[in-house]
């Protein structure tokens, strides 16, 4: 009888041991999985913030004498044309000045626009609604505004109409009122008719900047930027600032590439 009792206790102890061992193993597995999930989430959080530009609260400082003259022209004129090669800071300076003006309260709204023209593509081939489609065209300006104002502020202003981004075609019928800073980018892809439509939207006491490179037009025939420059020269309140190849600040390689492409095209 004593032998049977010991055998049952021994059998029970073996089952209890296996149960505990399995339970401990499952617990360790869950702990390992939890640790992996936490570690993965941490990596994802870092990934989300890794490419978010830091907000630059310092006043805009020109990197070249050409940028300084361009910034002063924007501040002192109602309509400023910035023309010249890519990488000279045309868009950045205009976007940063608009952000500073909005933050200081000297303007109430920023309007960003450009013609919906790309090599081989147009808005109809992109997914989503109009805002989602046009976001691809205006993404570079959003990066500038995020850097100067912070992504949260930019999102708030977009939702409440303080920052408006729309294709050039949607400017027809609008008036750029006072307390508005308007930027037309990639203006070399406008037609003369589109440029006329845009310029005749200008109301009193607004600030308008038109940027582009007349040598990089993606449309056939005469473009609206070169046509406008000839027409507006000498008008009061209008300034035309031209950047040169040596004003490129993006990188030394870009300057060299521009030279190679200009030689090839000649």
PDB file of C-alpha atoms in Angstrom:
ATOM      1  CA  UNK A   1       0.000   0.000   0.000  1.00  0.00           C
ATOM      2  CA  UNK A   2       2.863   2.306   0.841  1.00  0.00           C
ATOM      3  CA  UNK A   3       4.510   1.505  -2.500  1.00  0.00           C
ATOM      4  CA  UNK A   4       1.378   2.480  -4.441  1.00  0.00           C
ATOM      5  CA  UNK A   5       1.099   5.733  -2.512  1.00  0.00           C
ATOM      6  CA  UNK A   6       4.714   6.612  -3.229  1.00  0.00           C
ATOM      7  CA  UNK A   7       4.194   5.713  -6.911  1.00  0.00           C
ATOM      8  CA  UNK A   8       1.156   8.016  -7.146  1.00  0.00           C
ATOM      9  CA  UNK A   9       3.057  10.836  -5.444  1.00  0.00           C
ATOM     10  CA  UNK A  10       5.969  10.264  -7.801  1.00  0.00           C
ATOM     11  CA  UNK A  11       3.637  10.260 -10.824  1.00  0.00           C
ATOM     12  CA  UNK A  12       1.903  13.398  -9.608  1.00  0.00           C
ATOM     13  CA  UNK A  13       5.213  15.146  -9.037  1.00  0.00           C
ATOM     14  CA  UNK A  14       6.289  14.349 -12.600  1.00  0.00           C
ATOM     15  CA  UNK A  15       3.068  15.781 -14.053  1.00  0.00           C
ATOM     16  CA  UNK A  16       3.319  18.848 -11.835  1.00  0.00           C
ATOM     17  CA  UNK A  17       6.921  19.336 -12.923  1.00  0.00           C
ATOM     18  CA  UNK A  18       5.978  19.098 -16.611  1.00  0.00           C
ATOM     19  CA  UNK A  19       3.099  21.515 -16.069  1.00  0.00           C
ATOM     20  CA  UNK A  20       5.327  24.027 -14.350  1.00  0.00           C
ATOM     21  CA  UNK A  21       8.023  23.605 -16.958  1.00  0.00           C
ATOM     22  CA  UNK A  22       5.504  24.158 -19.794  1.00  0.00           C
ATOM     23  CA  UNK A  23       3.991  27.097 -17.981  1.00  0.00           C
ATOM     24  CA  UNK A  24       7.390  28.683 -17.394  1.00  0.00           C
ATOM     25  CA  UNK A  25       8.341  28.059 -21.007  1.00  0.00           C
ATOM     26  CA  UNK A  26       5.153  29.736 -22.260  1.00  0.00           C
ATOM     27  CA  UNK A  27       5.712  32.608 -19.877  1.00  0.00           C
ATOM     28  CA  UNK A  28       9.249  33.077 -21.138  1.00  0.00           C
ATOM     29  CA  UNK A  29       8.014  32.910 -24.734  1.00  0.00           C
ATOM     30  CA  UNK A  30       5.364  35.560 -24.038  1.00  0.00           C
ATOM     31  CA  UNK A  31       7.926  37.731 -22.292  1.00  0.00           C
ATOM     32  CA  UNK A  32      10.281  37.373 -25.246  1.00  0.00           C
ATOM     33  CA  UNK A  33       7.479  38.235 -27.684  1.00  0.00           C
ATOM     34  CA  UNK A  34       6.510  41.253 -25.567  1.00  0.00           C
ATOM     35  CA  UNK A  35      10.105  42.406 -25.508  1.00  0.00           C
ATOM     36  CA  UNK A  36      10.287  42.040 -29.284  1.00  0.00           C
ATOM     37  CA  UNK A  37       7.063  44.024 -29.742  1.00  0.00           C
ATOM     38  CA  UNK A  38       8.278  46.810 -27.457  1.00  0.00           C
ATOM     39  CA  UNK A  39      11.593  46.886 -29.302  1.00  0.00           C
ATOM     40  CA  UNK A  40       9.790  46.972 -32.683  1.00  0.00           C
ATOM     41  CA  UNK A  41       7.513  49.793 -31.533  1.00  0.00           C
ATOM     42  CA  UNK A  42      10.530  51.728 -30.339  1.00  0.00           C
ATOM     43  CA  UNK A  43      12.140  51.308 -33.765  1.00  0.00           C
ATOM     44  CA  UNK A  44       8.922  52.439 -35.471  1.00  0.00           C
ATOM     45  CA  UNK A  45       8.710  55.521 -33.271  1.00  0.00           C
ATOM     46  CA  UNK A  46      12.283  56.391 -34.155  1.00  0.00           C
ATOM     47  CA  UNK A  47      11.498  55.771 -37.821  1.00  0.00           C
ATOM     48  CA  UNK A  48       8.517  58.149 -37.677  1.00  0.00           C
ATOM     49  CA  UNK A  49      10.633  60.960 -36.273  1.00  0.00           C
ATOM     50  CA  UNK A  50      13.949  60.268 -37.992  1.00  0.00           C
ATOM     51  CA  UNK A  51      13.141  62.323 -41.083  1.00  0.00           C
ATOM     52  CA  UNK A  52      11.006  65.031 -39.455  1.00  0.00           C
ATOM     53  CA  UNK A  53      12.837  68.324 -39.971  1.00  0.00           C
ATOM     54  CA  UNK A  54      13.754  70.152 -36.810  1.00  0.00           C
ATOM     55  CA  UNK A  55      11.973  73.436 -36.370  1.00  0.00           C
ATOM     56  CA  UNK A  56      14.319  76.322 -37.062  1.00  0.00           C
ATOM     57  CA  UNK A  57      13.220  79.279 -34.960  1.00  0.00           C
ATOM     58  CA  UNK A  58      16.127  81.503 -35.953  1.00  0.00           C
ATOM     59  CA  UNK A  59      15.382  84.362 -38.366  1.00  0.00           C
ATOM     60  CA  UNK A  60      16.113  83.604 -42.006  1.00  0.00           C
ATOM     61  CA  UNK A  61      19.728  84.373 -42.862  1.00  0.00           C
ATOM     62  CA  UNK A  62      20.884  84.561 -46.484  1.00  0.00           C
ATOM     63  CA  UNK A  63      23.700  82.248 -47.475  1.00  0.00           C
ATOM     64  CA  UNK A  64      24.873  84.376 -50.405  1.00  0.00           C
ATOM     65  CA  UNK A  65      24.778  88.007 -51.451  1.00  0.00           C
ATOM     66  CA  UNK A  66      22.301  87.019 -54.168  1.00  0.00           C
ATOM     67  CA  UNK A  67      19.946  85.551 -51.570  1.00  0.00           C
ATOM     68  CA  UNK A  68      20.283  88.706 -49.466  1.00  0.00           C
ATOM     69  CA  UNK A  69      19.281  90.889 -52.421  1.00  0.00           C
ATOM     70  CA  UNK A  70      16.398  88.529 -53.225  1.00  0.00           C
ATOM     71  CA  UNK A  71      15.091  88.569 -49.635  1.00  0.00           C
ATOM     72  CA  UNK A  72      15.258  92.380 -49.523  1.00  0.00           C
ATOM     73  CA  UNK A  73      13.417  92.558 -52.855  1.00  0.00           C
ATOM     74  CA  UNK A  74      10.578  90.389 -51.531  1.00  0.00           C
ATOM     75  CA  UNK A  75      10.296  92.485 -48.376  1.00  0.00           C
ATOM     76  CA  UNK A  76      10.251  95.798 -50.254  1.00  0.00           C
ATOM     77  CA  UNK A  77       8.092  95.006 -53.302  1.00  0.00           C
ATOM     78  CA  UNK A  78       4.568  93.807 -53.916  1.00  0.00           C
ATOM     79  CA  UNK A  79       5.592  91.501 -56.786  1.00  0.00           C
ATOM     80  CA  UNK A  80       8.989  89.817 -57.008  1.00  0.00           C
ATOM     81  CA  UNK A  81      10.255  87.489 -59.717  1.00  0.00           C
ATOM     82  CA  UNK A  82      13.016  85.089 -58.734  1.00  0.00           C
ATOM     83  CA  UNK A  83      14.566  83.485 -61.780  1.00  0.00           C
ATOM     84  CA  UNK A  84      17.603  81.286 -62.169  1.00  0.00           C
ATOM     85  CA  UNK A  85      18.886  77.708 -61.938  1.00  0.00           C
ATOM     86  CA  UNK A  86      17.822  75.068 -59.440  1.00  0.00           C
ATOM     87  CA  UNK A  87      19.543  75.027 -56.057  1.00  0.00           C
ATOM     88  CA  UNK A  88      19.908  78.796 -55.598  1.00  0.00           C
ATOM     89  CA  UNK A  89      17.362  78.979 -52.747  1.00  0.00           C
ATOM     90  CA  UNK A  90      14.525  80.694 -54.621  1.00  0.00           C
ATOM     91  CA  UNK A  91      11.798  78.516 -53.138  1.00  0.00           C
ATOM     92  CA  UNK A  92      13.360  78.196 -49.705  1.00  0.00           C
ATOM     93  CA  UNK A  93      13.789  81.933 -49.175  1.00  0.00           C
ATOM     94  CA  UNK A  94      10.247  82.680 -50.349  1.00  0.00           C
ATOM     95  CA  UNK A  95       8.737  79.899 -48.223  1.00  0.00           C
ATOM     96  CA  UNK A  96      10.723  80.872 -45.132  1.00  0.00           C
ATOM     97  CA  UNK A  97       9.727  84.545 -45.463  1.00  0.00           C
ATOM     98  CA  UNK A  98       6.077  83.544 -45.844  1.00  0.00           C
ATOM     99  CA  UNK A  99       6.329  81.373 -42.718  1.00  0.00           C
ATOM    100  CA  UNK A 100       7.910  84.208 -40.727  1.00  0.00           C
ATOM    101  CA  UNK A 101       5.204  86.625 -41.854  1.00  0.00           C
ATOM    102  CA  UNK A 102       2.432  84.202 -40.864  1.00  0.00           C
ATOM    103  CA  UNK A 103       3.993  83.484 -37.483  1.00  0.00           C
ATOM    104  CA  UNK A 104       4.498  87.172 -36.712  1.00  0.00           C
ATOM    105  CA  UNK A 105       0.897  87.993 -37.637  1.00  0.00           C
ATOM    106  CA  UNK A 106       1.807  90.414 -40.424  1.00  0.00           C
ATOM    107  CA  UNK A 107      -0.175  88.224 -42.849  1.00  0.00           C
ATOM    108  CA  UNK A 108      -3.236  86.033 -42.369  1.00  0.00           C
ATOM    109  CA  UNK A 109      -2.795  83.466 -45.124  1.00  0.00           C
ATOM    110  CA  UNK A 110      -0.222  81.789 -47.343  1.00  0.00           C
ATOM    111  CA  UNK A 111      -1.236  80.621 -50.819  1.00  0.00           C
ATOM    112  CA  UNK A 112       1.064  78.146 -52.573  1.00  0.00           C
ATOM    113  CA  UNK A 113       0.437  77.322 -56.208  1.00  0.00           C
ATOM    114  CA  UNK A 114       2.137  75.978 -59.298  1.00  0.00           C
ATOM    115  CA  UNK A 115       1.077  74.668 -62.698  1.00  0.00           C
ATOM    116  CA  UNK A 116       0.244  70.968 -62.661  1.00  0.00           C
ATOM    117  CA  UNK A 117       2.801  70.107 -65.309  1.00  0.00           C
ATOM    118  CA  UNK A 118       5.341  67.311 -65.064  1.00  0.00           C
ATOM    119  CA  UNK A 119       7.296  65.269 -67.586  1.00  0.00           C
ATOM    120  CA  UNK A 120       4.914  62.509 -68.682  1.00  0.00           C
ATOM    121  CA  UNK A 121       2.453  62.926 -65.800  1.00  0.00           C
ATOM    122  CA  UNK A 122      -0.455  65.074 -64.728  1.00  0.00           C
ATOM    123  CA  UNK A 123      -2.866  65.232 -61.790  1.00  0.00           C
ATOM    124  CA  UNK A 124      -5.258  62.751 -63.372  1.00  0.00           C
ATOM    125  CA  UNK A 125      -2.795  59.873 -63.071  1.00  0.00           C
ATOM    126  CA  UNK A 126      -2.250  60.299 -59.337  1.00  0.00           C
ATOM    127  CA  UNK A 127      -4.469  58.541 -56.750  1.00  0.00           C
ATOM    128  CA  UNK A 128      -6.737  60.291 -54.257  1.00  0.00           C
ATOM    129  CA  UNK A 129      -8.737  63.505 -54.230  1.00  0.00           C
ATOM    130  CA  UNK A 130      -7.488  66.892 -55.412  1.00  0.00           C
ATOM    131  CA  UNK A 131      -5.673  67.727 -52.176  1.00  0.00           C
ATOM    132  CA  UNK A 132      -3.923  64.352 -52.148  1.00  0.00           C
ATOM    133  CA  UNK A 133      -2.957  64.661 -55.805  1.00  0.00           C
ATOM    134  CA  UNK A 134      -1.592  68.170 -55.467  1.00  0.00           C
ATOM    135  CA  UNK A 135       0.327  67.288 -52.304  1.00  0.00           C
ATOM    136  CA  UNK A 136       2.906  65.557 -54.479  1.00  0.00           C
ATOM    137  CA  UNK A 137       3.512  68.798 -56.373  1.00  0.00           C
ATOM    138  CA  UNK A 138       3.788  71.030 -53.322  1.00  0.00           C
ATOM    139  CA  UNK A 139       5.687  68.622 -51.057  1.00  0.00           C
ATOM    140  CA  UNK A 140       8.929  70.612 -51.177  1.00  0.00           C
ATOM    141  CA  UNK A 141       7.193  73.723 -49.825  1.00  0.00           C
ATOM    142  CA  UNK A 142       5.598  71.701 -47.061  1.00  0.00           C
ATOM    143  CA  UNK A 143       9.070  70.619 -45.945  1.00  0.00           C
ATOM    144  CA  UNK A 144      10.135  74.267 -45.799  1.00  0.00           C
ATOM    145  CA  UNK A 145       7.064  75.281 -43.783  1.00  0.00           C
ATOM    146  CA  UNK A 146       7.496  72.305 -41.438  1.00  0.00           C
ATOM    147  CA  UNK A 147      11.049  73.388 -40.773  1.00  0.00           C
ATOM    148  CA  UNK A 148      10.126  76.993 -40.091  1.00  0.00           C
ATOM    149  CA  UNK A 149       6.780  76.577 -38.302  1.00  0.00           C
ATOM    150  CA  UNK A 150       6.706  72.989 -37.069  1.00  0.00           C
ATOM    151  CA  UNK A 151       4.651  70.167 -38.575  1.00  0.00           C
ATOM    152  CA  UNK A 152       1.839  70.550 -36.026  1.00  0.00           C
ATOM    153  CA  UNK A 153       1.355  74.230 -36.825  1.00  0.00           C
ATOM    154  CA  UNK A 154       1.428  73.556 -40.559  1.00  0.00           C
ATOM    155  CA  UNK A 155      -1.218  70.818 -40.253  1.00  0.00           C
ATOM    156  CA  UNK A 156      -3.425  73.146 -38.192  1.00  0.00           C
ATOM    157  CA  UNK A 157      -3.049  75.992 -40.697  1.00  0.00           C
ATOM    158  CA  UNK A 158      -3.848  73.698 -43.621  1.00  0.00           C
ATOM    159  CA  UNK A 159      -7.013  72.465 -41.914  1.00  0.00           C
ATOM    160  CA  UNK A 160      -8.188  75.998 -41.092  1.00  0.00           C
ATOM    161  CA  UNK A 161      -7.324  77.679 -44.395  1.00  0.00           C
ATOM    162  CA  UNK A 162      -4.373  79.688 -43.102  1.00  0.00           C
ATOM    163  CA  UNK A 163      -2.169  77.834 -45.588  1.00  0.00           C
ATOM    164  CA  UNK A 164      -3.749  77.041 -48.954  1.00  0.00           C
ATOM    165  CA  UNK A 165      -2.130  74.840 -51.603  1.00  0.00           C
ATOM    166  CA  UNK A 166      -3.922  74.549 -54.940  1.00  0.00           C
ATOM    167  CA  UNK A 167      -3.104  74.088 -58.645  1.00  0.00           C
ATOM    168  CA  UNK A 168      -2.722  77.250 -60.701  1.00  0.00           C
ATOM    169  CA  UNK A 169      -5.899  76.469 -62.636  1.00  0.00           C
ATOM    170  CA  UNK A 170      -7.898  76.917 -59.419  1.00  0.00           C
ATOM    171  CA  UNK A 171      -6.688  80.502 -59.003  1.00  0.00           C
ATOM    172  CA  UNK A 172      -9.056  81.747 -61.710  1.00  0.00           C
ATOM    173  CA  UNK A 173     -11.711  84.038 -60.262  1.00  0.00           C
ATOM    174  CA  UNK A 174      -9.858  84.584 -56.978  1.00  0.00           C
ATOM    175  CA  UNK A 175      -8.449  87.849 -55.635  1.00  0.00           C
ATOM    176  CA  UNK A 176      -5.291  87.950 -53.556  1.00  0.00           C
ATOM    177  CA  UNK A 177      -6.359  90.280 -50.765  1.00  0.00           C
ATOM    178  CA  UNK A 178      -4.189  92.170 -48.312  1.00  0.00           C
ATOM    179  CA  UNK A 179      -2.570  90.146 -45.545  1.00  0.00           C
ATOM    180  CA  UNK A 180      -1.918  87.350 -48.072  1.00  0.00           C
ATOM    181  CA  UNK A 181       1.470  85.969 -49.135  1.00  0.00           C
ATOM    182  CA  UNK A 182       1.265  84.186 -52.497  1.00  0.00           C
ATOM    183  CA  UNK A 183       3.999  82.031 -54.031  1.00  0.00           C
ATOM    184  CA  UNK A 184       3.853  80.747 -57.600  1.00  0.00           C
ATOM    185  CA  UNK A 185       6.568  78.146 -58.046  1.00  0.00           C
ATOM    186  CA  UNK A 186       7.841  76.457 -61.228  1.00  0.00           C
ATOM    187  CA  UNK A 187       6.444  79.412 -63.175  1.00  0.00           C
ATOM    188  CA  UNK A 188       8.406  78.427 -66.300  1.00  0.00           C
ATOM    189  CA  UNK A 189       5.686  75.821 -66.879  1.00  0.00           C
ATOM    190  CA  UNK A 190       2.913  78.397 -67.207  1.00  0.00           C
ATOM    191  CA  UNK A 191       1.596  79.587 -70.537  1.00  0.00           C
ATOM    192  CA  UNK A 192       1.427  83.359 -71.163  1.00  0.00           C
ATOM    193  CA  UNK A 193      -2.358  83.122 -70.710  1.00  0.00           C
ATOM    194  CA  UNK A 194      -2.000  81.371 -67.350  1.00  0.00           C
ATOM    195  CA  UNK A 195       0.542  83.906 -66.150  1.00  0.00           C
ATOM    196  CA  UNK A 196      -1.745  86.760 -67.149  1.00  0.00           C
ATOM    197  CA  UNK A 197      -4.603  85.127 -65.246  1.00  0.00           C
ATOM    198  CA  UNK A 198      -2.410  84.735 -62.161  1.00  0.00           C
ATOM    199  CA  UNK A 199      -0.944  88.238 -62.149  1.00  0.00           C
ATOM    200  CA  UNK A 200      -4.355  89.849 -62.567  1.00  0.00           C
ATOM    201  CA  UNK A 201      -5.458  88.197 -59.276  1.00  0.00           C
ATOM    202  CA  UNK A 202      -3.203  90.590 -57.324  1.00  0.00           C
ATOM    203  CA  UNK A 203      -5.126  92.846 -54.953  1.00  0.00           C
ATOM    204  CA  UNK A 204      -3.963  95.729 -52.768  1.00  0.00           C
ATOM    205  CA  UNK A 205      -1.189  95.258 -50.207  1.00  0.00           C
ATOM    206  CA  UNK A 206      -0.603  91.542 -50.802  1.00  0.00           C
ATOM    207  CA  UNK A 207       2.819  89.973 -51.290  1.00  0.00           C
ATOM    208  CA  UNK A 208       3.437  87.886 -54.422  1.00  0.00           C
ATOM    209  CA  UNK A 209       6.540  85.907 -55.374  1.00  0.00           C
ATOM    210  CA  UNK A 210       6.959  84.185 -58.743  1.00  0.00           C
ATOM    211  CA  UNK A 211       9.825  81.692 -59.049  1.00  0.00           C
ATOM    212  CA  UNK A 212      11.187  79.663 -61.920  1.00  0.00           C
ATOM    213  CA  UNK A 213      13.956  78.892 -64.375  1.00  0.00           C
ATOM    214  CA  UNK A 214      13.177  80.000 -67.926  1.00  0.00           C
ATOM    215  CA  UNK A 215      15.688  77.437 -69.246  1.00  0.00           C
ATOM    216  CA  UNK A 216      13.879  74.460 -67.672  1.00  0.00           C
ATOM    217  CA  UNK A 217      10.386  74.739 -69.144  1.00  0.00           C
ATOM    218  CA  UNK A 218       8.427  71.507 -69.663  1.00  0.00           C
ATOM    219  CA  UNK A 219       5.851  73.028 -72.014  1.00  0.00           C
ATOM    220  CA  UNK A 220       6.027  73.640 -75.738  1.00  0.00           C
ATOM    221  CA  UNK A 221       6.299  77.160 -77.078  1.00  0.00           C
ATOM    222  CA  UNK A 222       6.877  80.392 -75.217  1.00  0.00           C
ATOM    223  CA  UNK A 223       6.417  80.107 -71.457  1.00  0.00           C
ATOM    224  CA  UNK A 224       4.580  82.584 -69.269  1.00  0.00           C
ATOM    225  CA  UNK A 225       7.563  83.388 -67.058  1.00  0.00           C
ATOM    226  CA  UNK A 226       9.830  84.728 -69.791  1.00  0.00           C
ATOM    227  CA  UNK A 227       6.863  86.523 -71.369  1.00  0.00           C
ATOM    228  CA  UNK A 228       5.929  88.219 -68.079  1.00  0.00           C
ATOM    229  CA  UNK A 229       9.482  89.324 -67.322  1.00  0.00           C
ATOM    230  CA  UNK A 230       9.580  91.285 -70.559  1.00  0.00           C
ATOM    231  CA  UNK A 231       6.170  92.862 -69.884  1.00  0.00           C
ATOM    232  CA  UNK A 232       6.537  93.894 -66.234  1.00  0.00           C
ATOM    233  CA  UNK A 233      10.059  95.317 -66.261  1.00  0.00           C
ATOM    234  CA  UNK A 234      10.057  98.883 -64.988  1.00  0.00           C
ATOM    235  CA  UNK A 235       6.654  98.759 -63.290  1.00  0.00           C
ATOM    236  CA  UNK A 236       6.524 100.298 -59.783  1.00  0.00           C
ATOM    237  CA  UNK A 237       6.399  97.755 -56.961  1.00  0.00           C
ATOM    238  CA  UNK A 238       7.811  95.009 -59.206  1.00  0.00           C
ATOM    239  CA  UNK A 239      11.309  93.591 -58.918  1.00  0.00           C
ATOM    240  CA  UNK A 240      13.049  90.979 -61.071  1.00  0.00           C
ATOM    241  CA  UNK A 241      15.918  89.181 -59.380  1.00  0.00           C
ATOM    242  CA  UNK A 242      18.103  86.853 -61.425  1.00  0.00           C
ATOM    243  CA  UNK A 243      20.282  84.187 -59.837  1.00  0.00           C
ATOM    244  CA  UNK A 244      23.385  82.928 -61.625  1.00  0.00           C
ATOM    245  CA  UNK A 245      24.973  79.487 -61.675  1.00  0.00           C
ATOM    246  CA  UNK A 246      27.610  80.520 -59.116  1.00  0.00           C
ATOM    247  CA  UNK A 247      24.759  81.330 -56.697  1.00  0.00           C
ATOM    248  CA  UNK A 248      23.814  77.642 -56.376  1.00  0.00           C
ATOM    249  CA  UNK A 249      24.031  76.628 -52.707  1.00  0.00           C
ATOM    250  CA  UNK A 250      22.581  73.091 -52.882  1.00  0.00           C
ATOM    251  CA  UNK A 251      25.994  71.572 -53.564  1.00  0.00           C
ATOM    252  CA  UNK A 252      29.141  72.067 -55.608  1.00  0.00           C
ATOM    253  CA  UNK A 253      28.175  68.998 -57.629  1.00  0.00           C
ATOM    254  CA  UNK A 254      24.925  70.653 -58.745  1.00  0.00           C
ATOM    255  CA  UNK A 255      26.924  73.612 -60.084  1.00  0.00           C
ATOM    256  CA  UNK A 256      29.159  71.246 -62.042  1.00  0.00           C
ATOM    257  CA  UNK A 257      26.160  69.308 -63.359  1.00  0.00           C
ATOM    258  CA  UNK A 258      24.451  72.488 -64.507  1.00  0.00           C
ATOM    259  CA  UNK A 259      27.566  73.432 -66.449  1.00  0.00           C
ATOM    260  CA  UNK A 260      27.727  70.008 -68.123  1.00  0.00           C
ATOM    261  CA  UNK A 261      24.066  70.106 -69.110  1.00  0.00           C
ATOM    262  CA  UNK A 262      24.330  73.635 -70.493  1.00  0.00           C
ATOM    263  CA  UNK A 263      27.362  72.669 -72.576  1.00  0.00           C
ATOM    264  CA  UNK A 264      25.525  69.588 -73.887  1.00  0.00           C
ATOM    265  CA  UNK A 265      22.428  71.568 -74.806  1.00  0.00           C
ATOM    266  CA  UNK A 266      24.510  74.104 -76.753  1.00  0.00           C
TER     267      UNK A 266
END
